[in-house]
Amino acid sequence: MNLTNENIGKTIQDVEDFFDHAHIAKRDIVKITLILEEALILYQGKFGENQEYEVRMKKYFGAPKVIIRIKAEPFNPLNENSDSIFTSDLMSKLLNYESAGTVYKYSGGVNEIETFSTKERKFPKIPGGKTSIALILAIISSCAINFLPDSFQYFIIHDLSKPLFHSLMGIIMAATYALIFTSVASGICVMDDVTTFSTLGLKIVKRFVILTVLLAIVSMVLCQMFFPVIEFNIGDNSAGGEIIALLLTIIPTNFIKPFLEGNILQIVVIATLLGICILMLGERVSTAKKIIHELKQIVFSMMNIVSKIIYLTIFLSIFNAIVANSLDEMLSTWSIVVANLLAMIIFCVLHLAYLAAGTGINVADFLRKISTVLTLALYTASGSITIPENFNVCKNKLHIDSKLCDIWIPLTHAMFVPSVITPLVVCAFYGAFSAGQTLSISQLLILLFLIIQLSMATPVIPGGVLASFTILLSQLNLPQESIGQLMIANIFIMNIQTCLAMLIRDVAFADFAHSQGKMP
């Protein structure tokens, strides 16, 4: 190709992508691209835009290498040159970096610039990442504390660790309340107008609620086998009163109190009313709609800042759990892992069977088409990272209507999070079981209400479920000592659960699109 500005720009981008995929340090990639771009520009000035050049990008024994060849008279652009934008001192710094190098040679009438790096570095990945590191450090710290004097142990556990944990949880929960409000309001504002919301949006939200309830019920049935805590007291007349009281407490008495008290249900009601009113007023309040979306971005940025303390909070919760419980109690977390995974696997099987029976879709072919999304979810344990690939698969492989994809996929990530639903059910059952308490039928209904709200309010960050565990246990008047075991179990299940959650979402999407005639 010729030394045009367009070709040079494309070459530099290709080189950057090549070294980035080889996991070369970002600072080295910047230096490499700066040198090569300057060299090509100098060649362009020397030989003109019509001069042809060749680029080769290969790996030699795992080491990435880029070679640029220009057949012309000798010219070394890496030497100090009056036309270069780099001084000799700066060029020296660019050419001497940690794990890469750029050299020039002239042979057989060809100018050749060779840029290479050491063999790509593959760092061992720890399942659970920083959460697992927090677990390991908590175990080491809980063992090491036994060698300290009793008075110092008491200080660390009761005067430092526990108060610090509750203070950090306060910050996380405060940010979570803001996230709940903005997520619900902006999720409704995704609709273009009231007509779209009433015809399509309500159907989607109804589908989310039904699936959430069904998955929660399946999880409750399975949890009762592992943690039998349900009290079937049919003759208790107080159950109806508790349910009515719950319904009445959903209605806020003012717009400030729910945020001060952390009343999740009332916050969601306010956010829903706000979102619907913005849709009804349409273009007359276009600024308000923009403010809601911008506010959501601000809250997400705030959550990113707060997420920095998530791992410290996880460390403290696990540390407190280990020092407060026996080894047998800690080992009992295997039942939490099994209960979580079994519930979601059973629901996935039932959901796939329903899809095949109701739509005639070939399950094997469907799984093959969405396999890239499932693999990405399993590898990253992040539903958010899968969104671009999910768009691509739904539009181009499942051939679902593009406009429906633009509504469903963002809304489902905000309002339907299966990877949180089952852990919340297990949290309630295990929390009651470990405390020796029971759950009444009215409490189970309250649990369903809370799960519907918390599942879409849980921060989509590692360890974000910690805030939802705390809120759920406090709303059900259950002790929070079980949070440490729940977080330990979450480390071992989050990758698989994220994968299963994406499967549930895409199965639900295919079923809904087929019912609306939006999928062939």
Short mmCIF file of C-alpha atoms in Angstrom, two decimals:
data_model
loop_
_atom_site.label_atom_id
_atom_site.label_comp_id
_atom_site.label_asym_id
_atom_site.label_seq_id
_atom_site.Cartn_x
_atom_site.Cartn_y
_atom_site.Cartn_z
CA MET A 1 0.00 0.00 0.00
CA ASN A 2 0.99 3.64 -0.50
CA LEU A 3 2.21 6.09 2.12
CA THR A 4 -1.03 8.07 2.30
CA ASN A 5 -2.30 9.58 5.55
CA GLU A 6 -5.25 7.19 5.52
CA ASN A 7 -3.04 4.11 5.14
CA ILE A 8 -0.63 5.32 7.82
CA GLY A 9 -3.51 5.86 10.26
CA LYS A 10 -4.91 2.39 9.56
CA THR A 11 -1.48 0.80 9.97
CA ILE A 12 -0.92 2.44 13.35
CA GLN A 13 -4.36 1.30 14.55
CA ASP A 14 -3.67 -2.27 13.39
CA VAL A 15 -0.30 -2.25 15.17
CA GLU A 16 -1.92 -0.96 18.37
CA ASP A 17 -4.58 -3.69 18.25
CA PHE A 18 -1.96 -6.35 17.52
CA PHE A 19 0.20 -5.52 20.54
CA ASP A 20 -2.86 -4.95 22.73
CA HIS A 21 -4.13 -8.48 21.98
CA ALA A 22 -0.66 -9.74 22.88
CA HIS A 23 -1.14 -8.19 26.37
CA ILE A 24 1.78 -5.78 26.03
CA ALA A 25 1.91 -2.98 28.61
CA LYS A 26 -0.08 0.11 27.57
CA ARG A 27 2.89 2.43 28.07
CA ASP A 28 4.97 0.30 25.66
CA ILE A 29 2.18 0.29 23.06
CA VAL A 30 2.02 4.10 23.19
CA LYS A 31 5.77 4.37 22.62
CA ILE A 32 5.69 1.84 19.78
CA THR A 33 2.88 3.58 17.92
CA LEU A 34 4.48 7.02 18.38
CA ILE A 35 7.77 5.82 16.89
CA LEU A 36 6.19 3.98 13.96
CA GLU A 37 3.81 6.82 13.11
CA GLU A 38 6.65 9.36 13.13
CA ALA A 39 8.82 7.02 11.03
CA LEU A 40 6.11 6.55 8.39
CA ILE A 41 5.43 10.29 8.24
CA LEU A 42 9.16 10.94 7.71
CA TYR A 43 9.23 8.31 4.95
CA GLN A 44 6.20 10.01 3.39
CA GLY A 45 8.01 13.34 3.40
CA LYS A 46 11.14 11.72 1.98
CA PHE A 47 9.67 9.50 -0.77
CA GLY A 48 6.15 10.90 -1.32
CA GLU A 49 2.65 9.49 -0.87
CA ASN A 50 2.96 7.18 -3.90
CA GLN A 51 5.81 5.20 -2.31
CA GLU A 52 4.70 1.68 -1.46
CA TYR A 53 5.39 -0.02 1.86
CA GLU A 54 4.71 -3.42 3.38
CA VAL A 55 3.66 -4.32 6.92
CA ARG A 56 4.06 -7.75 8.49
CA MET A 57 2.64 -8.64 11.94
CA LYS A 58 3.49 -12.06 13.31
CA LYS A 59 4.35 -13.91 16.50
CA TYR A 60 7.69 -15.67 16.69
CA PHE A 61 7.69 -18.29 19.46
CA GLY A 62 4.95 -16.31 21.20
CA ALA A 63 6.76 -12.94 20.88
CA PRO A 64 4.83 -10.31 18.83
CA LYS A 65 6.79 -8.56 16.09
CA VAL A 66 5.93 -5.90 13.49
CA ILE A 67 8.11 -5.32 10.42
CA ILE A 68 7.70 -2.34 8.07
CA ARG A 69 9.58 -2.63 4.73
CA ILE A 70 10.12 0.13 2.13
CA LYS A 71 12.08 -0.56 -1.04
CA ALA A 72 13.99 2.69 -1.65
CA GLU A 73 17.30 4.40 -1.01
CA PRO A 74 18.68 4.16 2.55
CA PHE A 75 16.96 6.40 5.10
CA ASN A 76 16.91 5.81 8.85
CA PRO A 77 14.03 7.75 10.48
CA LEU A 78 15.08 6.62 13.96
CA ASN A 79 18.19 8.80 13.93
CA GLU A 80 17.93 12.43 14.99
CA ASN A 81 16.42 14.24 12.03
CA SER A 82 15.76 17.94 11.56
CA ASP A 83 12.27 17.15 10.26
CA SER A 84 11.34 14.98 13.24
CA ILE A 85 9.02 16.27 15.96
CA PHE A 86 11.11 14.36 18.53
CA THR A 87 14.35 15.63 20.02
CA SER A 88 17.28 13.24 20.34
CA ASP A 89 16.66 12.97 24.09
CA LEU A 90 12.99 12.12 23.65
CA MET A 91 13.77 9.64 20.86
CA SER A 92 16.27 7.94 23.14
CA LYS A 93 13.58 7.54 25.82
CA LEU A 94 11.08 6.19 23.30
CA LEU A 95 13.52 3.62 21.95
CA ASN A 96 14.55 2.33 25.38
CA TYR A 97 11.57 0.81 27.11
CA GLU A 98 11.06 -2.15 29.37
CA SER A 99 9.98 -5.10 27.25
CA ALA A 100 10.09 -3.99 23.62
CA GLY A 101 12.47 -2.49 21.08
CA THR A 102 12.58 -0.82 17.65
CA VAL A 103 15.55 -1.18 15.29
CA TYR A 104 16.39 -0.09 11.74
CA LYS A 105 18.40 -1.89 9.10
CA TYR A 106 19.01 -1.58 5.36
CA SER A 107 19.54 -4.74 3.32
CA GLY A 108 19.05 -5.65 -0.34
CA GLY A 109 17.75 -2.20 -1.24
CA VAL A 110 15.05 -2.32 1.44
CA ASN A 111 14.59 -0.05 4.49
CA GLU A 112 13.33 -2.20 7.31
CA ILE A 113 11.99 -1.12 10.73
CA GLU A 114 11.45 -3.96 13.14
CA THR A 115 9.45 -3.50 16.35
CA PHE A 116 9.25 -6.41 18.74
CA SER A 117 8.32 -7.27 22.28
CA THR A 118 9.10 -10.08 24.64
CA LYS A 119 6.89 -13.15 24.69
CA GLU A 120 3.37 -12.17 25.68
CA ARG A 121 2.77 -12.36 29.40
CA LYS A 122 0.01 -14.65 30.60
CA PHE A 123 -0.75 -13.94 34.21
CA PRO A 124 -2.48 -16.66 36.19
CA LYS A 125 -6.11 -15.77 36.78
CA ILE A 126 -7.53 -16.26 40.25
CA PRO A 127 -11.18 -17.37 40.25
CA GLY A 128 -13.11 -14.52 41.79
CA GLY A 129 -10.26 -12.02 41.29
CA LYS A 130 -9.92 -9.44 44.06
CA THR A 131 -12.82 -11.00 45.95
CA SER A 132 -10.82 -14.23 46.26
CA ILE A 133 -7.80 -12.24 47.42
CA ALA A 134 -10.00 -10.63 50.09
CA LEU A 135 -11.06 -14.13 51.17
CA ILE A 136 -7.46 -15.39 51.40
CA LEU A 137 -6.32 -12.33 53.35
CA ALA A 138 -9.30 -12.67 55.70
CA ILE A 139 -8.41 -16.31 56.43
CA ILE A 140 -4.74 -15.45 57.03
CA SER A 141 -5.67 -12.48 59.26
CA SER A 142 -8.17 -14.52 61.30
CA CYS A 143 -5.45 -17.12 61.96
CA ALA A 144 -2.77 -14.54 62.74
CA ILE A 145 -4.93 -12.70 65.26
CA ASN A 146 -4.85 -15.74 67.57
CA PHE A 147 -1.18 -15.00 68.30
CA LEU A 148 -1.98 -11.55 69.67
CA PRO A 149 -2.81 -10.72 73.31
CA ASP A 150 -6.47 -11.11 74.25
CA SER A 151 -6.92 -7.40 74.88
CA PHE A 152 -5.55 -6.55 71.43
CA GLN A 153 -7.75 -9.21 69.82
CA TYR A 154 -10.81 -7.64 71.45
CA PHE A 155 -9.76 -4.20 70.19
CA ILE A 156 -9.30 -5.39 66.60
CA ILE A 157 -12.55 -7.39 66.46
CA HIS A 158 -14.98 -5.27 68.47
CA ASP A 159 -13.54 -1.75 68.38
CA LEU A 160 -12.06 -1.69 64.88
CA SER A 161 -13.27 -4.39 62.49
CA LYS A 162 -17.00 -4.43 63.25
CA PRO A 163 -17.52 -0.64 63.53
CA LEU A 164 -15.50 -0.08 60.34
CA PHE A 165 -17.55 -2.73 58.52
CA HIS A 166 -20.85 -1.09 59.48
CA SER A 167 -19.56 2.37 58.50
CA LEU A 168 -18.43 1.18 55.07
CA MET A 169 -21.71 -0.64 54.55
CA GLY A 170 -23.49 2.62 55.29
CA ILE A 171 -21.63 4.30 52.42
CA ILE A 172 -22.35 1.41 50.04
CA MET A 173 -26.04 1.32 50.93
CA ALA A 174 -26.39 5.10 50.53
CA ALA A 175 -24.98 4.83 47.00
CA THR A 176 -27.22 1.81 46.35
CA TYR A 177 -30.36 3.78 47.22
CA ALA A 178 -29.39 6.42 44.65
CA LEU A 179 -28.68 3.67 42.11
CA ILE A 180 -32.13 2.15 42.69
CA PHE A 181 -33.85 5.47 42.07
CA THR A 182 -31.94 6.38 38.89
CA SER A 183 -32.00 2.84 37.44
CA VAL A 184 -35.77 2.50 37.70
CA ALA A 185 -36.54 6.05 36.49
CA SER A 186 -34.11 5.91 33.55
CA GLY A 187 -35.25 2.36 32.69
CA ILE A 188 -38.78 3.67 32.16
CA CYS A 189 -37.48 6.69 30.26
CA VAL A 190 -35.85 4.35 27.74
CA MET A 191 -39.29 4.16 26.13
CA ASP A 192 -39.86 6.83 23.50
CA ASP A 193 -43.35 7.75 24.64
CA VAL A 194 -46.34 6.66 26.69
CA THR A 195 -47.74 4.60 23.82
CA THR A 196 -44.55 2.56 23.55
CA PHE A 197 -44.47 2.12 27.29
CA SER A 198 -48.13 1.04 27.54
CA THR A 199 -48.06 -1.34 24.56
CA LEU A 200 -44.56 -2.81 24.62
CA GLY A 201 -42.88 -1.56 27.79
CA LEU A 202 -45.53 -2.86 30.17
CA LYS A 203 -45.44 -6.26 28.48
CA ILE A 204 -41.68 -6.44 28.95
CA VAL A 205 -41.84 -5.32 32.58
CA LYS A 206 -44.66 -7.82 33.22
CA ARG A 207 -42.48 -10.56 31.72
CA PHE A 208 -39.59 -9.56 33.98
CA VAL A 209 -41.79 -9.66 37.09
CA ILE A 210 -43.26 -13.07 36.19
CA LEU A 211 -39.82 -14.57 35.52
CA THR A 212 -38.43 -13.07 38.73
CA VAL A 213 -41.27 -14.56 40.77
CA LEU A 214 -40.98 -17.97 39.08
CA LEU A 215 -37.22 -18.15 39.61
CA ALA A 216 -37.66 -17.02 43.22
CA ILE A 217 -40.31 -19.72 43.83
CA VAL A 218 -38.10 -22.44 42.33
CA SER A 219 -35.27 -21.21 44.54
CA MET A 220 -37.50 -21.19 47.62
CA VAL A 221 -38.61 -24.79 47.04
CA LEU A 222 -35.02 -25.94 46.68
CA CYS A 223 -33.80 -23.86 49.64
CA GLN A 224 -36.43 -25.42 51.86
CA MET A 225 -34.72 -28.78 51.20
CA PHE A 226 -31.34 -27.41 52.30
CA PHE A 227 -32.50 -24.92 54.95
CA PRO A 228 -35.96 -25.95 56.27
CA VAL A 229 -37.22 -22.71 57.82
CA ILE A 230 -40.73 -22.21 56.41
CA GLU A 231 -43.42 -22.22 59.07
CA PHE A 232 -46.75 -23.36 57.62
CA ASN A 233 -49.11 -21.80 60.16
CA ILE A 234 -52.35 -21.72 58.18
CA GLY A 235 -54.48 -20.69 61.16
CA ASP A 236 -52.49 -17.55 61.89
CA ASN A 237 -54.79 -14.60 61.16
CA SER A 238 -51.92 -12.15 61.50
CA ALA A 239 -50.54 -13.15 58.10
CA GLY A 240 -53.21 -11.22 56.22
CA GLY A 241 -52.61 -8.18 58.41
CA GLU A 242 -48.87 -8.30 57.73
CA ILE A 243 -49.46 -8.44 53.97
CA ILE A 244 -51.89 -5.50 54.06
CA ALA A 245 -49.44 -3.56 56.25
CA LEU A 246 -46.71 -4.27 53.69
CA LEU A 247 -48.86 -3.02 50.82
CA LEU A 248 -49.64 0.15 52.75
CA THR A 249 -45.99 0.80 53.58
CA ILE A 250 -45.19 0.80 49.86
CA ILE A 251 -47.02 4.11 49.54
CA PRO A 252 -44.66 6.98 50.55
CA THR A 253 -45.97 9.75 52.77
CA ASN A 254 -43.42 12.22 51.35
CA PHE A 255 -40.59 12.22 48.83
CA ILE A 256 -37.71 12.69 51.27
CA LYS A 257 -38.38 10.21 54.07
CA PRO A 258 -37.84 7.01 51.96
CA PHE A 259 -34.28 8.12 51.14
CA LEU A 260 -33.55 9.01 54.76
CA GLU A 261 -34.87 5.68 56.06
CA GLY A 262 -33.60 3.56 53.16
CA ASN A 263 -37.10 2.25 52.32
CA ILE A 264 -36.44 0.40 49.07
CA LEU A 265 -40.07 -0.17 48.12
CA GLN A 266 -41.04 3.47 48.52
CA ILE A 267 -37.96 4.65 46.60
CA VAL A 268 -38.98 2.42 43.69
CA VAL A 269 -42.55 3.78 43.78
CA ILE A 270 -41.26 7.38 43.61
CA ALA A 271 -38.87 6.51 40.76
CA THR A 272 -41.65 4.73 38.84
CA LEU A 273 -44.05 7.67 39.20
CA LEU A 274 -41.32 10.06 38.08
CA GLY A 275 -40.47 7.97 35.02
CA ILE A 276 -44.11 7.61 33.95
CA CYS A 277 -44.79 11.34 34.41
CA ILE A 278 -41.78 12.21 32.24
CA LEU A 279 -43.11 9.90 29.53
CA MET A 280 -46.61 11.42 29.74
CA LEU A 281 -45.32 14.98 29.38
CA GLY A 282 -43.06 14.02 26.47
CA GLU A 283 -41.12 16.78 24.73
CA ARG A 284 -42.38 19.38 27.19
CA VAL A 285 -39.95 17.97 29.76
CA SER A 286 -37.18 16.79 27.47
CA THR A 287 -34.71 18.52 29.77
CA ALA A 288 -35.95 16.45 32.73
CA LYS A 289 -35.47 13.25 30.75
CA LYS A 290 -31.93 14.33 29.91
CA ILE A 291 -31.28 15.16 33.57
CA ILE A 292 -32.42 11.67 34.66
CA HIS A 293 -30.04 10.02 32.20
CA GLU A 294 -27.19 12.31 33.25
CA LEU A 295 -28.01 11.71 36.90
CA LYS A 296 -27.76 7.99 36.25
CA GLN A 297 -24.29 8.50 34.80
CA ILE A 298 -23.30 10.50 37.88
CA VAL A 299 -24.60 7.76 40.19
CA PHE A 300 -22.76 5.09 38.22
CA SER A 301 -19.56 7.11 38.54
CA MET A 302 -20.26 7.41 42.25
CA MET A 303 -20.72 3.62 42.44
CA ASN A 304 -17.37 3.17 40.67
CA ILE A 305 -15.74 5.25 43.41
CA VAL A 306 -17.60 3.42 46.15
CA SER A 307 -16.64 0.09 44.57
CA LYS A 308 -13.05 0.79 45.63
CA ILE A 309 -14.05 -0.01 49.21
CA ILE A 310 -16.15 -3.05 48.28
CA TYR A 311 -13.19 -5.41 48.61
CA LEU A 312 -12.23 -4.01 52.01
CA THR A 313 -15.84 -4.49 53.10
CA ILE A 314 -15.80 -8.07 51.82
CA PHE A 315 -12.55 -8.68 53.69
CA LEU A 316 -14.07 -7.34 56.92
CA SER A 317 -17.31 -9.31 56.53
CA ILE A 318 -15.44 -12.58 55.96
CA PHE A 319 -12.93 -11.81 58.72
CA ASN A 320 -15.75 -11.11 61.19
CA ALA A 321 -17.54 -14.29 60.12
CA ILE A 322 -14.44 -16.46 60.60
CA VAL A 323 -13.53 -15.14 64.04
CA ALA A 324 -17.15 -15.39 65.19
CA ASN A 325 -17.96 -18.88 63.86
CA SER A 326 -16.49 -22.33 64.20
CA LEU A 327 -14.76 -24.18 61.37
CA ASP A 328 -17.77 -26.48 60.96
CA GLU A 329 -20.04 -23.48 60.43
CA MET A 330 -17.65 -22.02 57.85
CA LEU A 331 -17.46 -25.32 55.96
CA SER A 332 -21.25 -25.38 55.80
CA THR A 333 -21.05 -22.77 53.03
CA TRP A 334 -20.90 -25.67 50.53
CA SER A 335 -24.67 -25.97 50.97
CA ILE A 336 -25.05 -22.31 49.92
CA VAL A 337 -23.05 -23.00 46.75
CA VAL A 338 -25.05 -26.12 45.85
CA ALA A 339 -28.42 -24.49 46.59
CA ASN A 340 -27.61 -21.49 44.38
CA LEU A 341 -26.36 -23.47 41.42
CA LEU A 342 -29.02 -26.20 41.55
CA ALA A 343 -31.86 -23.67 41.64
CA MET A 344 -30.61 -21.82 38.57
CA ILE A 345 -29.75 -24.99 36.63
CA ILE A 346 -33.21 -26.45 37.27
CA PHE A 347 -34.86 -23.21 36.16
CA CYS A 348 -32.69 -23.08 33.00
CA VAL A 349 -33.69 -26.64 32.05
CA LEU A 350 -37.39 -25.90 32.62
CA HIS A 351 -37.12 -22.62 30.71
CA LEU A 352 -35.40 -24.24 27.71
CA ALA A 353 -38.02 -27.00 27.65
CA TYR A 354 -40.78 -24.36 27.67
CA LEU A 355 -39.06 -22.47 24.83
CA ALA A 356 -38.78 -25.60 22.69
CA ALA A 357 -42.39 -26.66 23.35
CA GLY A 358 -43.91 -23.20 22.87
CA THR A 359 -41.96 -21.94 19.85
CA GLY A 360 -40.50 -25.02 18.18
CA ILE A 361 -37.00 -23.53 18.38
CA ASN A 362 -34.22 -26.10 18.22
CA VAL A 363 -32.53 -25.88 21.62
CA ALA A 364 -29.14 -27.18 20.43
CA ASP A 365 -29.06 -24.67 17.56
CA PHE A 366 -30.17 -21.87 19.88
CA LEU A 367 -27.41 -22.66 22.38
CA ARG A 368 -24.84 -22.75 19.60
CA LYS A 369 -25.86 -19.28 18.39
CA ILE A 370 -25.65 -17.68 21.83
CA SER A 371 -22.53 -19.61 22.86
CA THR A 372 -20.25 -16.56 22.45
CA VAL A 373 -22.40 -14.57 24.90
CA LEU A 374 -22.43 -17.43 27.41
CA THR A 375 -18.66 -17.92 27.12
CA LEU A 376 -18.01 -14.21 27.66
CA ALA A 377 -20.30 -14.17 30.70
CA LEU A 378 -18.63 -17.27 32.16
CA TYR A 379 -15.14 -15.87 31.63
CA THR A 380 -15.75 -12.33 32.93
CA ALA A 381 -18.57 -12.88 35.48
CA SER A 382 -20.00 -9.58 34.22
CA GLY A 383 -23.35 -9.17 32.52
CA SER A 384 -22.50 -5.61 31.45
CA ILE A 385 -19.49 -6.70 29.41
CA THR A 386 -21.69 -9.06 27.39
CA ILE A 387 -24.07 -6.32 26.21
CA PRO A 388 -22.32 -5.48 22.87
CA GLU A 389 -21.97 -9.16 21.96
CA ASN A 390 -25.55 -9.81 23.05
CA PHE A 391 -26.75 -7.10 20.66
CA ASN A 392 -24.76 -8.69 17.85
CA VAL A 393 -26.05 -12.22 18.53
CA CYS A 394 -29.72 -11.22 18.95
CA LYS A 395 -29.75 -9.07 15.81
CA ASN A 396 -27.54 -11.06 13.45
CA LYS A 397 -27.79 -14.69 14.61
CA LEU A 398 -31.23 -14.93 16.21
CA HIS A 399 -32.58 -12.31 13.74
CA ILE A 400 -34.72 -10.58 16.34
CA ASP A 401 -36.19 -7.21 15.33
CA SER A 402 -33.56 -4.48 15.79
CA LYS A 403 -35.91 -2.01 17.51
CA LEU A 404 -37.01 -4.63 20.00
CA CYS A 405 -33.35 -5.40 20.78
CA ASP A 406 -32.72 -1.72 21.46
CA ILE A 407 -35.49 -1.75 24.09
CA TRP A 408 -35.21 -5.22 25.60
CA ILE A 409 -31.45 -5.61 26.10
CA PRO A 410 -30.77 -2.34 28.03
CA LEU A 411 -33.99 -2.76 30.01
CA THR A 412 -33.30 -6.38 30.94
CA HIS A 413 -29.87 -5.49 32.30
CA ALA A 414 -31.49 -2.83 34.49
CA MET A 415 -34.64 -4.65 35.62
CA PHE A 416 -34.08 -8.42 35.35
CA VAL A 417 -30.96 -9.84 36.99
CA PRO A 418 -31.34 -13.63 37.51
CA SER A 419 -27.81 -13.93 38.93
CA VAL A 420 -29.00 -11.95 41.98
CA ILE A 421 -32.48 -13.45 42.47
CA THR A 422 -31.38 -16.89 43.65
CA PRO A 423 -28.61 -15.59 45.97
CA LEU A 424 -31.15 -13.28 47.62
CA VAL A 425 -33.51 -16.20 48.29
CA VAL A 426 -30.63 -18.29 49.63
CA CYS A 427 -29.56 -15.31 51.76
CA ALA A 428 -32.97 -15.14 53.46
CA PHE A 429 -33.26 -18.89 54.01
CA TYR A 430 -29.68 -19.38 55.19
CA GLY A 431 -29.84 -16.26 57.37
CA ALA A 432 -32.97 -17.57 59.11
CA PHE A 433 -31.57 -21.12 59.34
CA SER A 434 -28.24 -20.06 60.86
CA ALA A 435 -30.07 -17.84 63.38
CA GLY A 436 -32.49 -20.61 64.35
CA GLN A 437 -35.50 -18.59 63.15
CA THR A 438 -38.41 -19.43 60.87
CA LEU A 439 -40.02 -17.68 57.90
CA SER A 440 -43.80 -17.34 57.83
CA ILE A 441 -45.89 -17.30 54.66
CA SER A 442 -46.34 -13.55 55.01
CA GLN A 443 -42.55 -13.14 55.31
CA LEU A 444 -42.12 -15.14 52.09
CA LEU A 445 -44.47 -12.73 50.32
CA ILE A 446 -42.48 -9.84 51.73
CA LEU A 447 -39.35 -11.59 50.49
CA LEU A 448 -40.83 -11.76 46.98
CA PHE A 449 -41.56 -8.03 47.03
CA LEU A 450 -38.04 -7.27 48.20
CA ILE A 451 -36.42 -9.54 45.62
CA ILE A 452 -38.29 -7.86 42.77
CA GLN A 453 -36.84 -4.52 43.89
CA LEU A 454 -33.38 -5.58 45.03
CA SER A 455 -32.65 -7.74 41.99
CA MET A 456 -32.66 -4.65 39.77
CA ALA A 457 -31.08 -2.41 42.37
CA THR A 458 -27.99 -4.51 43.08
CA PRO A 459 -24.85 -2.67 41.86
CA VAL A 460 -23.38 -4.39 38.80
CA ILE A 461 -19.88 -4.46 40.30
CA PRO A 462 -17.85 -7.24 41.93
CA GLY A 463 -19.18 -7.77 45.43
CA GLY A 464 -22.13 -5.47 44.77
CA VAL A 465 -24.52 -8.12 46.08
CA LEU A 466 -23.10 -7.43 49.55
CA ALA A 467 -25.28 -4.32 49.88
CA SER A 468 -28.39 -6.24 48.84
CA PHE A 469 -27.67 -9.00 51.38
CA THR A 470 -27.46 -6.38 54.12
CA ILE A 471 -30.67 -4.63 53.06
CA LEU A 472 -32.60 -7.91 52.73
CA LEU A 473 -31.59 -9.25 56.13
CA SER A 474 -32.38 -5.96 57.85
CA GLN A 475 -35.80 -5.72 56.17
CA LEU A 476 -36.64 -9.26 57.34
CA ASN A 477 -35.30 -8.55 60.84
CA LEU A 478 -32.66 -11.27 60.52
CA PRO A 479 -29.13 -11.06 61.99
CA GLN A 480 -26.32 -10.19 59.59
CA GLU A 481 -23.72 -12.64 60.93
CA SER A 482 -24.30 -14.96 57.95
CA ILE A 483 -23.11 -12.39 55.39
CA GLY A 484 -19.51 -13.63 55.60
CA GLN A 485 -20.46 -17.19 54.61
CA LEU A 486 -22.72 -15.87 51.86
CA MET A 487 -19.90 -13.79 50.38
CA ILE A 488 -17.48 -16.73 50.52
CA ALA A 489 -19.99 -18.87 48.63
CA ASN A 490 -20.56 -16.07 46.12
CA ILE A 491 -16.90 -16.25 45.09
CA PHE A 492 -17.33 -19.81 43.85
CA ILE A 493 -20.62 -19.32 42.03
CA MET A 494 -20.53 -15.85 40.45
CA ASN A 495 -18.95 -16.90 37.10
CA ILE A 496 -21.31 -19.84 36.58
CA GLN A 497 -24.31 -17.85 37.79
CA THR A 498 -23.57 -14.99 35.40
CA CYS A 499 -23.46 -17.48 32.53
CA LEU A 500 -26.74 -19.10 33.60
CA ALA A 501 -28.31 -15.65 34.04
CA MET A 502 -27.44 -14.71 30.45
CA LEU A 503 -28.96 -17.99 29.27
CA ILE A 504 -32.20 -17.22 31.14
CA ARG A 505 -32.29 -13.70 29.69
CA ASP A 506 -31.77 -14.81 26.09
CA VAL A 507 -34.28 -17.65 26.39
CA ALA A 508 -36.82 -15.17 27.76
CA PHE A 509 -36.00 -12.73 24.94
CA ALA A 510 -36.41 -15.37 22.24
CA ASP A 511 -39.73 -16.47 23.72
CA PHE A 512 -41.00 -12.86 23.97
CA ALA A 513 -39.80 -11.91 20.46
CA HIS A 514 -41.48 -15.01 19.02
CA SER A 515 -44.76 -14.19 20.80
CA GLN A 516 -44.65 -10.64 19.36
CA GLY A 517 -43.86 -11.83 15.83
CA LYS A 518 -40.46 -10.11 15.97
CA MET A 519 -38.42 -13.26 15.37
CA PRO A 520 -38.54 -15.62 12.36
#
